Structures are given as structure tokens and as C-alpha cells.
Backbone as a printed PyTorch tensor [residue, N CA C, xyz], in Angstrom:
tensor([[[  0.7110,  -1.2840,   0.0060],
         [  0.3080,   0.2270,  -0.2520],
         [  0.8980,   1.2500,  -0.0320]],

        [[  1.9770,   1.1650,   0.9190],
         [  2.6590,   2.1670,   0.9100],
         [  3.9740,   2.4950,  -0.3300]],

        [[  3.8030,   1.7530,  -1.3720],
         [  4.6020,   1.8200,  -2.4480],
         [  4.0050,   1.8900,  -3.8060]],

        [[  4.7230,   2.5960,  -4.5950],
         [  4.0990,   2.8340,  -5.9800],
         [  5.0420,   2.1970,  -6.9670]],

        [[  4.6330,   1.7390,  -8.0720],
         [  5.2300,   1.2060,  -9.1600],
         [  5.5290,   2.0570, -10.1740]],

        [[  6.7920,   2.2600, -10.7550],
         [  6.9360,   3.0230, -11.7550],
         [  6.7070,   2.1480, -12.8970]],

        [[  6.6040,   2.7690, -14.1760],
         [  6.0210,   2.0140, -15.3050],
         [  7.4400,   1.0670, -15.6780]],

        [[  7.3640,  -0.1770, -15.2640],
         [  8.6470,  -1.2430, -15.7390],
         [  9.8250,  -0.8070, -15.0780]],

        [[  9.6770,  -0.2500, -13.7520],
         [ 10.8800,   0.1280, -13.1990],
         [ 10.6350,  -0.2660, -11.7910]],

        [[ 11.5070,  -0.2160, -10.7820],
         [ 11.5090,  -0.7300,  -9.4240],
         [ 10.3930,   0.1110,  -8.7040]],

        [[ 10.0540,  -0.4240,  -7.5700],
         [  9.0950,  -0.1300,  -6.7060],
         [  9.8200,   1.0890,  -5.8610]],

        [[  9.2330,   2.3280,  -5.7210],
         [  9.5580,   3.4130,  -4.5160],
         [  8.7100,   3.4610,  -3.7640]],

        [[  9.2820,   3.4190,  -2.3180],
         [  8.6230,   3.7580,  -1.1400],
         [  7.7160,   5.3480,  -1.1470]],

        [[  6.7060,   5.1980,  -0.3150],
         [  6.4130,   6.5520,  -0.5600],
         [  7.0170,   7.3580,   0.1360]],

        [[  7.4660,   6.9920,   1.3300],
         [  8.4370,   8.2370,   2.2880],
         [  9.2270,   8.6360,   1.2420]],

        [[ 10.0650,   7.8780,   0.4910],
         [ 10.7960,   8.5260,  -0.5520],
         [ 10.2560,   9.8180,  -1.3100]],

        [[  9.0710,   9.2650,  -1.8340],
         [  8.2470,  10.1360,  -2.8380],
         [  7.7490,  11.4180,  -2.1040]],

        [[  7.4930,  11.3880,  -0.8470],
         [  7.1270,  12.4850,  -0.0900],
         [  8.3010,  13.4000,   0.2610]],

        [[  9.3970,  12.6870,   0.5230],
         [ 10.7630,  13.3110,   0.7740],
         [ 11.1450,  14.2030,  -0.4890]],

        [[ 10.7950,  13.7180,  -1.6790],
         [ 11.3550,  14.2290,  -2.9400],
         [ 10.3560,  15.4640,  -3.1670]],

        [[  9.2740,  15.3170,  -2.7890],
         [  8.2770,  16.2410,  -2.8950],
         [  8.3380,  17.5030,  -2.2380]],

        [[  8.8710,  17.1040,  -0.8860],
         [  8.8750,  18.3240,  -0.0390],
         [ 10.3140,  18.9130,  -0.2930]],

        [[ 11.4140,  18.2260,  -0.7300],
         [ 12.4620,  19.0580,  -1.0810],
         [ 12.2610,  19.9830,  -2.1980]],

        [[ 11.6060,  19.3140,  -3.3090],
         [ 11.1130,  20.3960,  -4.4780],
         [ 10.4890,  21.6370,  -3.8720]],

        [[  9.6140,  21.5030,  -2.9510],
         [  8.9880,  22.4310,  -2.4170],
         [  9.9100,  23.4110,  -1.9220]],

        [[ 10.6820,  22.9000,  -0.9090],
         [ 11.7690,  23.7310,  -0.4160],
         [ 12.7840,  24.2770,  -1.0740]],

        [[ 13.0500,  23.7040,  -2.2290],
         [ 13.7780,  24.2720,  -3.1370],
         [ 13.2470,  25.5480,  -4.1090]],

        [[ 11.8560,  25.3740,  -4.4380],
         [ 11.2110,  26.2500,  -5.0180],
         [ 11.0870,  27.3770,  -3.6570]],

        [[ 10.5570,  27.3120,  -2.5770],
         [ 10.5280,  28.3310,  -1.8770],
         [ 12.0030,  29.1370,  -1.4500]],

        [[ 12.8870,  28.6230,  -1.4910],
         [ 14.4130,  29.1540,  -1.3540],
         [ 14.5610,  29.9140,  -2.5090]],

        [[ 14.5640,  29.4680,  -3.6340],
         [ 14.8160,  30.1270,  -4.8890],
         [ 13.8400,  31.5510,  -5.0240]],

        [[ 12.6810,  31.4140,  -4.2890],
         [ 11.4670,  32.7690,  -4.6300],
         [ 12.2860,  33.4670,  -3.7480]],

        [[ 12.5520,  32.9660,  -2.4190],
         [ 13.2660,  33.9140,  -1.2900],
         [ 14.3650,  34.7830,  -1.7640]],

        [[ 15.1000,  34.1640,  -2.1150],
         [ 16.7620,  34.3490,  -3.1650],
         [ 16.3470,  35.4130,  -3.8010]],

        [[ 15.4530,  35.3020,  -4.9600],
         [ 15.0500,  36.1690,  -5.8470],
         [ 14.7560,  37.5430,  -5.0900]],

        [[ 13.4950,  37.4580,  -4.2730],
         [ 13.1430,  38.4250,  -3.6070],
         [ 14.1830,  39.2650,  -2.7440]],

        [[ 15.0950,  38.7710,  -2.4440],
         [ 16.0980,  38.9720,  -1.6020],
         [ 16.8780,  39.9500,  -2.4740]],

        [[ 17.3310,  39.4790,  -3.4960],
         [ 18.0300,  39.8330,  -4.6400],
         [ 17.3820,  41.3590,  -4.7880]],

        [[ 16.0980,  41.5080,  -5.5660],
         [ 15.2120,  42.6890,  -5.7280],
         [ 15.2930,  43.5370,  -4.8040]],

        [[ 15.1860,  43.3440,  -3.4120],
         [ 15.0980,  44.2250,  -2.5490],
         [ 16.6730,  44.7410,  -2.2530]],

        [[ 17.6310,  44.0190,  -2.3730],
         [ 18.8380,  44.5430,  -2.4050],
         [ 19.4340,  45.4290,  -3.3610]],

        [[ 18.7930,  45.2650,  -4.6520],
         [ 19.0410,  45.9980,  -5.7110],
         [ 18.3610,  47.3970,  -5.5530]],

        [[ 17.1810,  47.4480,  -5.1270],
         [ 16.5350,  48.7220,  -4.5890],
         [ 17.1260,  49.4360,  -3.4860]],

        [[ 17.4930,  48.7300,  -2.6720],
         [ 18.2950,  49.3950,  -1.3720],
         [ 19.6340,  49.7270,  -1.9780]],

        [[ 20.4520,  49.0520,  -3.0720],
         [ 21.7190,  49.7380,  -3.6650],
         [ 21.3100,  51.2540,  -4.2880]],

        [[ 20.1880,  51.0090,  -5.1880],
         [ 19.9780,  52.3980,  -6.1380],
         [ 19.5570,  53.5080,  -4.8370]],

        [[ 18.9650,  53.1820,  -4.0040],
         [ 18.4020,  54.3130,  -2.9200],
         [ 19.8790,  54.6200,  -2.3000]],

        [[ 20.6330,  53.7910,  -1.7070],
         [ 21.6300,  54.1540,  -1.0710],
         [ 22.6750,  55.1190,  -1.9520]],

        [[ 22.8750,  54.7160,  -3.2550],
         [ 23.4500,  55.6040,  -4.3060],
         [ 22.8860,  56.9140,  -4.2930]],

        [[ 21.6970,  57.1230,  -4.5930],
         [ 21.0810,  58.2670,  -4.5580],
         [ 21.0830,  59.3870,  -3.4370]],

        [[ 21.2220,  58.5810,  -2.1880],
         [ 21.4170,  59.2460,  -1.2230],
         [ 23.0730,  59.8210,  -1.1420]],

        [[ 23.9290,  59.0580,  -1.4630],
         [ 25.0750,  59.3810,  -1.4370],
         [ 25.4430,  60.5090,  -2.6220]],

        [[ 24.8180,  60.6590,  -3.5980],
         [ 25.0300,  61.4600,  -4.6920],
         [ 24.2550,  62.7710,  -3.7970]],

        [[ 23.3210,  62.8330,  -3.2630],
         [ 22.6690,  64.0020,  -2.6960],
         [ 23.7270,  64.4100,  -1.4650]],

        [[ 24.1910,  63.5030,  -0.6700],
         [ 25.0560,  64.1360,   0.1920],
         [ 26.2760,  64.5930,  -0.3890]],

        [[ 26.9190,  64.2510,  -1.2860],
         [ 28.1710,  64.7920,  -1.9510],
         [ 27.4520,  66.2130,  -2.6780]],

        [[ 26.6180,  66.3240,  -3.0530],
         [ 26.0530,  67.6140,  -3.5480],
         [ 25.8370,  68.5990,  -2.7900]],

        [[ 25.4150,  68.0640,  -1.4800],
         [ 25.0560,  68.9380,  -0.2720],
         [ 26.2320,  69.6220,   0.2180]],

        [[ 27.5370,  68.6850,   0.3810],
         [ 28.5700,  69.0610,   0.6930],
         [ 29.3320,  69.8140,  -0.2050]],

        [[ 29.4460,  69.8300,  -1.3950],
         [ 29.6860,  70.5750,  -2.3180],
         [ 28.9980,  72.0240,  -2.3940]],

        [[ 27.8470,  72.0760,  -2.3000],
         [ 27.1520,  73.4170,  -2.0260],
         [ 27.6830,  74.0400,  -0.8470]],

        [[ 27.9780,  73.2130,   0.4180],
         [ 28.4740,  73.8830,   1.5980],
         [ 29.5960,  74.6860,   1.3120]],

        [[ 30.5020,  73.8880,   0.8030],
         [ 32.1530,  74.2660,   0.3290],
         [ 31.8120,  75.6510,  -0.4730]],

        [[ 31.1960,  75.5230,  -1.5030],
         [ 30.8840,  76.6850,  -2.2060],
         [ 30.3680,  77.8410,  -1.7480]],

        [[ 29.4910,  77.6180,  -0.7720],
         [ 28.9850,  78.7700,   0.2360],
         [ 29.9970,  79.4440,   0.8770]],

        [[ 30.9460,  78.2050,   1.6160],
         [ 31.8690,  78.8350,   2.5480],
         [ 33.0240,  79.5830,   1.6870]],

        [[ 33.2000,  79.1850,   0.5580],
         [ 34.3970,  80.1720,  -0.0330],
         [ 33.6600,  81.4360,  -0.7130]],

        [[ 32.4630,  81.2650,  -0.9360],
         [ 31.7900,  82.5770,  -1.2190],
         [ 31.5980,  83.7200,  -0.0600]],

        [[ 31.3480,  83.0780,   1.1470],
         [ 31.2890,  84.1070,   2.3730],
         [ 32.6910,  84.7360,   2.7150]],

        [[ 33.6860,  83.7010,   2.5340],
         [ 35.1640,  84.2470,   2.6810],
         [ 35.3810,  85.1660,   1.7740]],

        [[ 35.0160,  85.1670,   0.6160],
         [ 35.4450,  86.0700,  -0.5690],
         [ 34.7270,  87.3870,  -0.4250]],

        [[ 33.4900,  87.4020,   0.0250],
         [ 32.6060,  88.4440,   0.3310],
         [ 33.3280,  89.2920,   1.3590]],

        [[ 33.8830,  88.5060,   2.4540],
         [ 34.1300,  89.1720,   3.5820],
         [ 35.5250,  89.8600,   3.3060]],

        [[ 36.2660,  89.1890,   2.5570],
         [ 37.6260,  89.8130,   2.1730],
         [ 37.2380,  91.1620,   1.3180]],

        [[ 36.3620,  91.2180,   0.4340],
         [ 36.2040,  92.1910,  -0.2480],
         [ 35.8100,  93.5090,   0.7400]],

        [[ 35.0030,  93.2470,   1.6020],
         [ 34.7290,  94.0550,   2.6050],
         [ 35.5710,  94.6070,   3.4370]],

        [[ 36.7200,  93.9050,   3.5340],
         [ 37.9290,  94.3710,   4.3850],
         [ 37.9120,  93.6170,   5.7200]],

        [[ 37.0310,  92.5300,   5.7880],
         [ 36.8020,  92.0880,   7.2950],
         [ 37.2910,  90.4540,   6.9960]],

        [[ 36.9270,  89.8770,   7.8960],
         [ 37.1900,  88.3390,   7.9950],
         [ 36.2270,  87.5060,   8.2810]],

        [[ 36.2420,  86.1770,   7.9150],
         [ 35.2020,  85.2660,   8.0190],
         [ 35.5350,  84.4570,   9.0700]],

        [[ 34.3430,  84.1730,  10.0000],
         [ 34.6380,  83.3770,  11.2020],
         [ 33.8090,  82.2040,  10.8480]],

        [[ 34.2710,  81.2280,  11.0180],
         [ 33.8660,  79.7130,  10.8840],
         [ 32.5440,  79.6340,  11.9070]],

        [[ 31.5150,  78.7050,  11.5370],
         [ 30.3660,  78.8270,  12.4250],
         [ 30.9020,  77.9210,  13.7990]],

        [[ 30.3200,  78.2070,  14.9790],
         [ 30.7320,  77.5050,  16.1280],
         [ 30.1890,  75.9650,  16.0450]],

        [[ 30.8460,  75.3300,  16.8940],
         [ 30.3510,  73.6890,  17.0820],
         [ 29.0590,  73.6140,  17.3700]],

        [[ 28.1230,  72.5960,  16.9810],
         [ 26.7920,  72.5730,  17.4130],
         [ 26.4860,  71.4120,  18.3500]],

        [[ 27.4900,  71.1620,  19.4540],
         [ 27.3460,  70.0310,  20.0550],
         [ 28.3360,  70.3120,  21.3260]],

        [[ 27.5980,  70.5030,  22.5140],
         [ 27.9860,  70.4510,  23.9580],
         [ 28.5660,  69.1900,  24.2770]],

        [[ 29.7970,  69.0990,  25.0670],
         [ 30.1000,  67.8970,  25.6140],
         [ 30.3460,  67.7270,  27.1190]],

        [[ 29.4670,  66.9570,  27.7570],
         [ 29.3570,  66.7280,  29.2980],
         [ 29.1190,  65.3070,  29.1770]],

        [[ 29.6600,  65.0930,  30.7000],
         [ 29.4590,  63.5870,  31.0320],
         [ 29.0990,  63.7000,  32.5460]],

        [[ 28.4150,  63.1100,  32.9670],
         [ 27.4940,  63.0590,  34.1610],
         [ 27.7010,  61.7360,  34.7920]],

        [[ 28.5770,  61.0480,  35.7310],
         [ 28.5590,  59.8460,  36.1740],
         [ 28.5660,  59.8800,  37.5810]],

        [[ 27.5140,  58.8100,  38.2570],
         [ 27.5340,  58.7970,  39.7750],
         [ 28.7630,  57.9810,  40.1340]],

        [[ 29.7250,  58.5140,  40.8180],
         [ 30.9970,  58.1450,  41.4260],
         [ 30.9950,  57.6640,  42.7000]],

        [[ 31.1750,  56.3670,  43.1410],
         [ 31.2660,  55.8910,  44.5230],
         [ 32.8030,  55.8500,  44.9510]],

        [[ 32.7990,  55.9750,  46.2540],
         [ 34.2620,  55.7370,  46.8020],
         [ 34.7840,  54.7600,  46.4110]],

        [[ 36.2190,  54.8850,  46.0740],
         [ 37.1360,  53.9430,  45.7440],
         [ 36.7290,  53.1310,  44.3380]],

        [[ 35.9310,  53.8300,  43.5020],
         [ 35.5320,  53.4070,  42.3120],
         [ 36.5770,  53.6920,  41.0810]],

        [[ 36.7140,  52.7650,  39.9900],
         [ 37.6840,  52.9990,  39.1870],
         [ 36.9010,  52.3850,  37.8360]],

        [[ 37.5720,  52.6170,  36.7850],
         [ 37.0080,  52.4660,  35.6610],
         [ 36.9450,  50.6110,  35.2330]],

        [[ 37.4080,  50.0550,  36.3860],
         [ 37.2990,  48.6100,  36.1670],
         [ 36.2010,  48.2910,  36.7970]],

        [[ 35.5360,  49.0430,  37.7520],
         [ 34.3180,  48.5640,  38.6750],
         [ 32.9580,  49.2000,  37.7230]],

        [[ 33.2430,  49.3590,  36.2800],
         [ 32.0070,  49.7660,  35.8020],
         [ 31.4650,  48.7180,  35.1200]],

        [[ 30.2170,  49.0150,  34.5980],
         [ 29.7060,  48.1780,  33.7520],
         [ 30.4320,  47.9690,  32.3670]],

        [[ 30.5170,  47.0200,  31.4710],
         [ 31.4990,  46.8700,  30.4240],
         [ 30.8330,  48.0070,  29.3960]],

        [[ 29.6820,  48.1160,  29.2930],
         [ 29.4320,  49.0430,  28.0070],
         [ 29.6260,  50.4310,  28.5260]],

        [[ 29.5460,  50.9000,  29.6820],
         [ 30.2280,  52.1730,  30.0860],
         [ 31.6900,  52.3430,  29.9100]],

        [[ 32.2580,  51.3250,  30.4690],
         [ 33.6110,  51.3670,  30.4830],
         [ 34.3150,  51.2010,  29.0120]],

        [[ 33.5230,  50.7000,  27.9810],
         [ 33.9660,  50.6290,  26.6790],
         [ 33.6780,  52.0420,  25.9110]],

        [[ 32.4640,  52.7430,  26.3910],
         [ 32.2210,  53.9620,  25.5620],
         [ 33.5550,  54.8960,  26.1580]],

        [[ 33.6700,  54.9180,  27.6080],
         [ 34.8280,  55.8180,  28.1890],
         [ 36.2410,  55.3720,  27.3480]],

        [[ 36.5580,  54.4310,  27.1290],
         [ 37.7330,  54.1720,  26.3860],
         [ 37.8080,  54.4020,  25.0270]],

        [[ 36.5840,  54.3020,  24.2760],
         [ 36.4810,  54.8580,  22.8090],
         [ 36.6810,  56.2720,  22.8940]],

        [[ 36.2750,  56.9550,  23.9810],
         [ 36.3700,  58.4570,  23.9700],
         [ 37.6290,  58.7090,  24.5290]],

        [[ 38.5970,  57.6550,  24.8410],
         [ 39.8540,  57.9990,  25.4170],
         [ 39.9820,  58.3790,  26.8110]],

        [[ 38.8070,  58.2130,  27.5180],
         [ 38.7560,  58.7550,  28.8180],
         [ 39.3890,  57.2750,  29.8410]],

        [[ 40.2000,  57.6170,  30.1830],
         [ 40.9710,  56.4090,  31.2660],
         [ 40.6920,  56.0710,  32.4490]],

        [[ 40.4430,  57.4660,  32.9710],
         [ 40.0740,  57.8790,  34.4980],
         [ 38.6010,  58.1520,  34.5000]],

        [[ 38.3040,  57.7850,  35.5300],
         [ 36.6420,  58.3150,  35.8300],
         [ 36.4520,  59.6840,  36.3530]],

        [[ 35.9870,  60.7530,  35.5440],
         [ 35.8100,  62.0600,  35.8140],
         [ 34.2840,  62.3770,  36.1560]],

        [[ 34.2580,  63.1750,  36.9500],
         [ 32.7650,  63.5440,  37.4860],
         [ 31.7250,  63.9640,  36.5170]],

        [[ 31.8020,  64.8490,  35.3830],
         [ 30.9360,  65.1690,  34.9190],
         [ 31.3440,  65.3760,  33.1640]],

        [[ 30.7800,  64.5330,  32.3760],
         [ 30.5620,  64.7850,  30.7260],
         [ 29.2980,  64.4530,  30.4780]],

        [[ 28.8150,  65.0150,  29.3420],
         [ 27.5420,  64.6240,  28.9240],
         [ 27.2550,  65.3060,  27.3930]],

        [[ 26.8680,  64.3340,  26.8130],
         [ 26.4540,  65.0530,  25.4190],
         [ 25.1000,  65.8130,  24.6500]],

        [[ 25.1630,  66.9090,  24.5180],
         [ 23.9470,  67.5240,  24.2550],
         [ 24.0180,  68.4160,  23.0940]],

        [[ 22.7510,  68.5940,  22.3610],
         [ 22.5440,  69.0870,  21.0400],
         [ 22.7350,  70.9880,  21.4780]],

        [[ 23.2360,  71.6000,  20.8700],
         [ 23.3480,  72.9860,  21.2260],
         [ 22.2880,  73.6700,  20.3260]],

        [[ 21.6470,  74.6780,  21.0690],
         [ 20.5450,  75.4690,  20.4150],
         [ 21.2880,  76.6200,  20.5330]],

        [[ 20.4420,  77.6420,  19.6760],
         [ 20.8540,  79.0510,  19.7900],
         [ 20.9310,  79.4720,  21.0110]],

        [[ 19.8460,  79.4550,  21.6170],
         [ 19.6530,  80.0550,  23.1330],
         [ 20.7120,  79.6440,  24.1550]],

        [[ 21.3280,  78.2330,  23.8670],
         [ 22.0220,  77.6100,  25.0420],
         [ 23.3270,  78.3160,  24.5430]],

        [[ 23.7990,  78.6770,  23.4480],
         [ 25.4290,  79.2660,  23.4290],
         [ 25.5880,  80.2160,  24.5250]],

        [[ 26.9390,  80.2020,  24.8860],
         [ 27.3730,  81.0830,  26.0650],
         [ 27.7280,  82.2680,  25.1640]],

        [[ 27.2620,  83.5090,  26.0250],
         [ 27.6280,  84.7980,  25.5220],
         [ 29.2600,  85.0290,  25.4280]],

        [[ 29.4690,  84.9030,  24.1040],
         [ 30.9760,  85.1240,  24.1420],
         [ 31.4630,  86.5540,  23.4670]]])
């Protein structure tokens, strides 16, 4: 009952036939998934390329604007001052007595190492600077 005869050939068990059918279905599904992934990657690649072009164009425009402002200031007899940084840097950490960088959480320690801060210091923090936050220099 569980076997099927092939015309003039050997008898193939039903379990083998089921396995063949299942593997064919899996192969088809894998092929479709691969095609979908390739299509998606192609679209992403185009999008990334367009963004890179746009960023390059924006950077070039900024450079041209900077040159224009410097030339304009020179013609007026003055000089151009570059814009200030737009990021304040502060770090505020809770420091316990006798604590060291080795007694910290590994992620915190790694961040401090990446910032080249080898010792625990009391206050450092990153904040975006707004126009009203700038110190009156």
C-alpha cells in the first residue's frame, strides 16, 4: 500500500516520494526567497547610491557657500569666522568611593575607552546645542 510502481521500473517507497516532493517545494521556496532578496538588495543599492549623490552635492554646495562667504568678507575688508560647534560635551557619572574604571559596567567602560577617557571623571555629557543655549562670548 505504501509503495508505488513506476512503469517497468523498481518500486519506490511512499516516504521517499514524500521526501522528494518536500525537498522540491523547499527548493522552490528558497529560490523565490533568494529572488526577492536580490530584488530588495538592488532597490536598496539604488537608494543608497542616490542618497550618496545627494550628500556629495550638499557637501559641495556647503563648500562653495563657505568660499563665497570668505571672498565676500575679504572684499568688505573683514574676515570670515567659521560657525561654532553645534554640540556641547558633558558627562555626568555617579562616582562611588574607591571606584575605578574597572568597577564599571562593561558597556560604560567601553564607551569611556572609545572616548579616550582612561580615568573616571565626575561630569561629561553630550547635548545638542541650540542658539539660546550658546554662551555669550
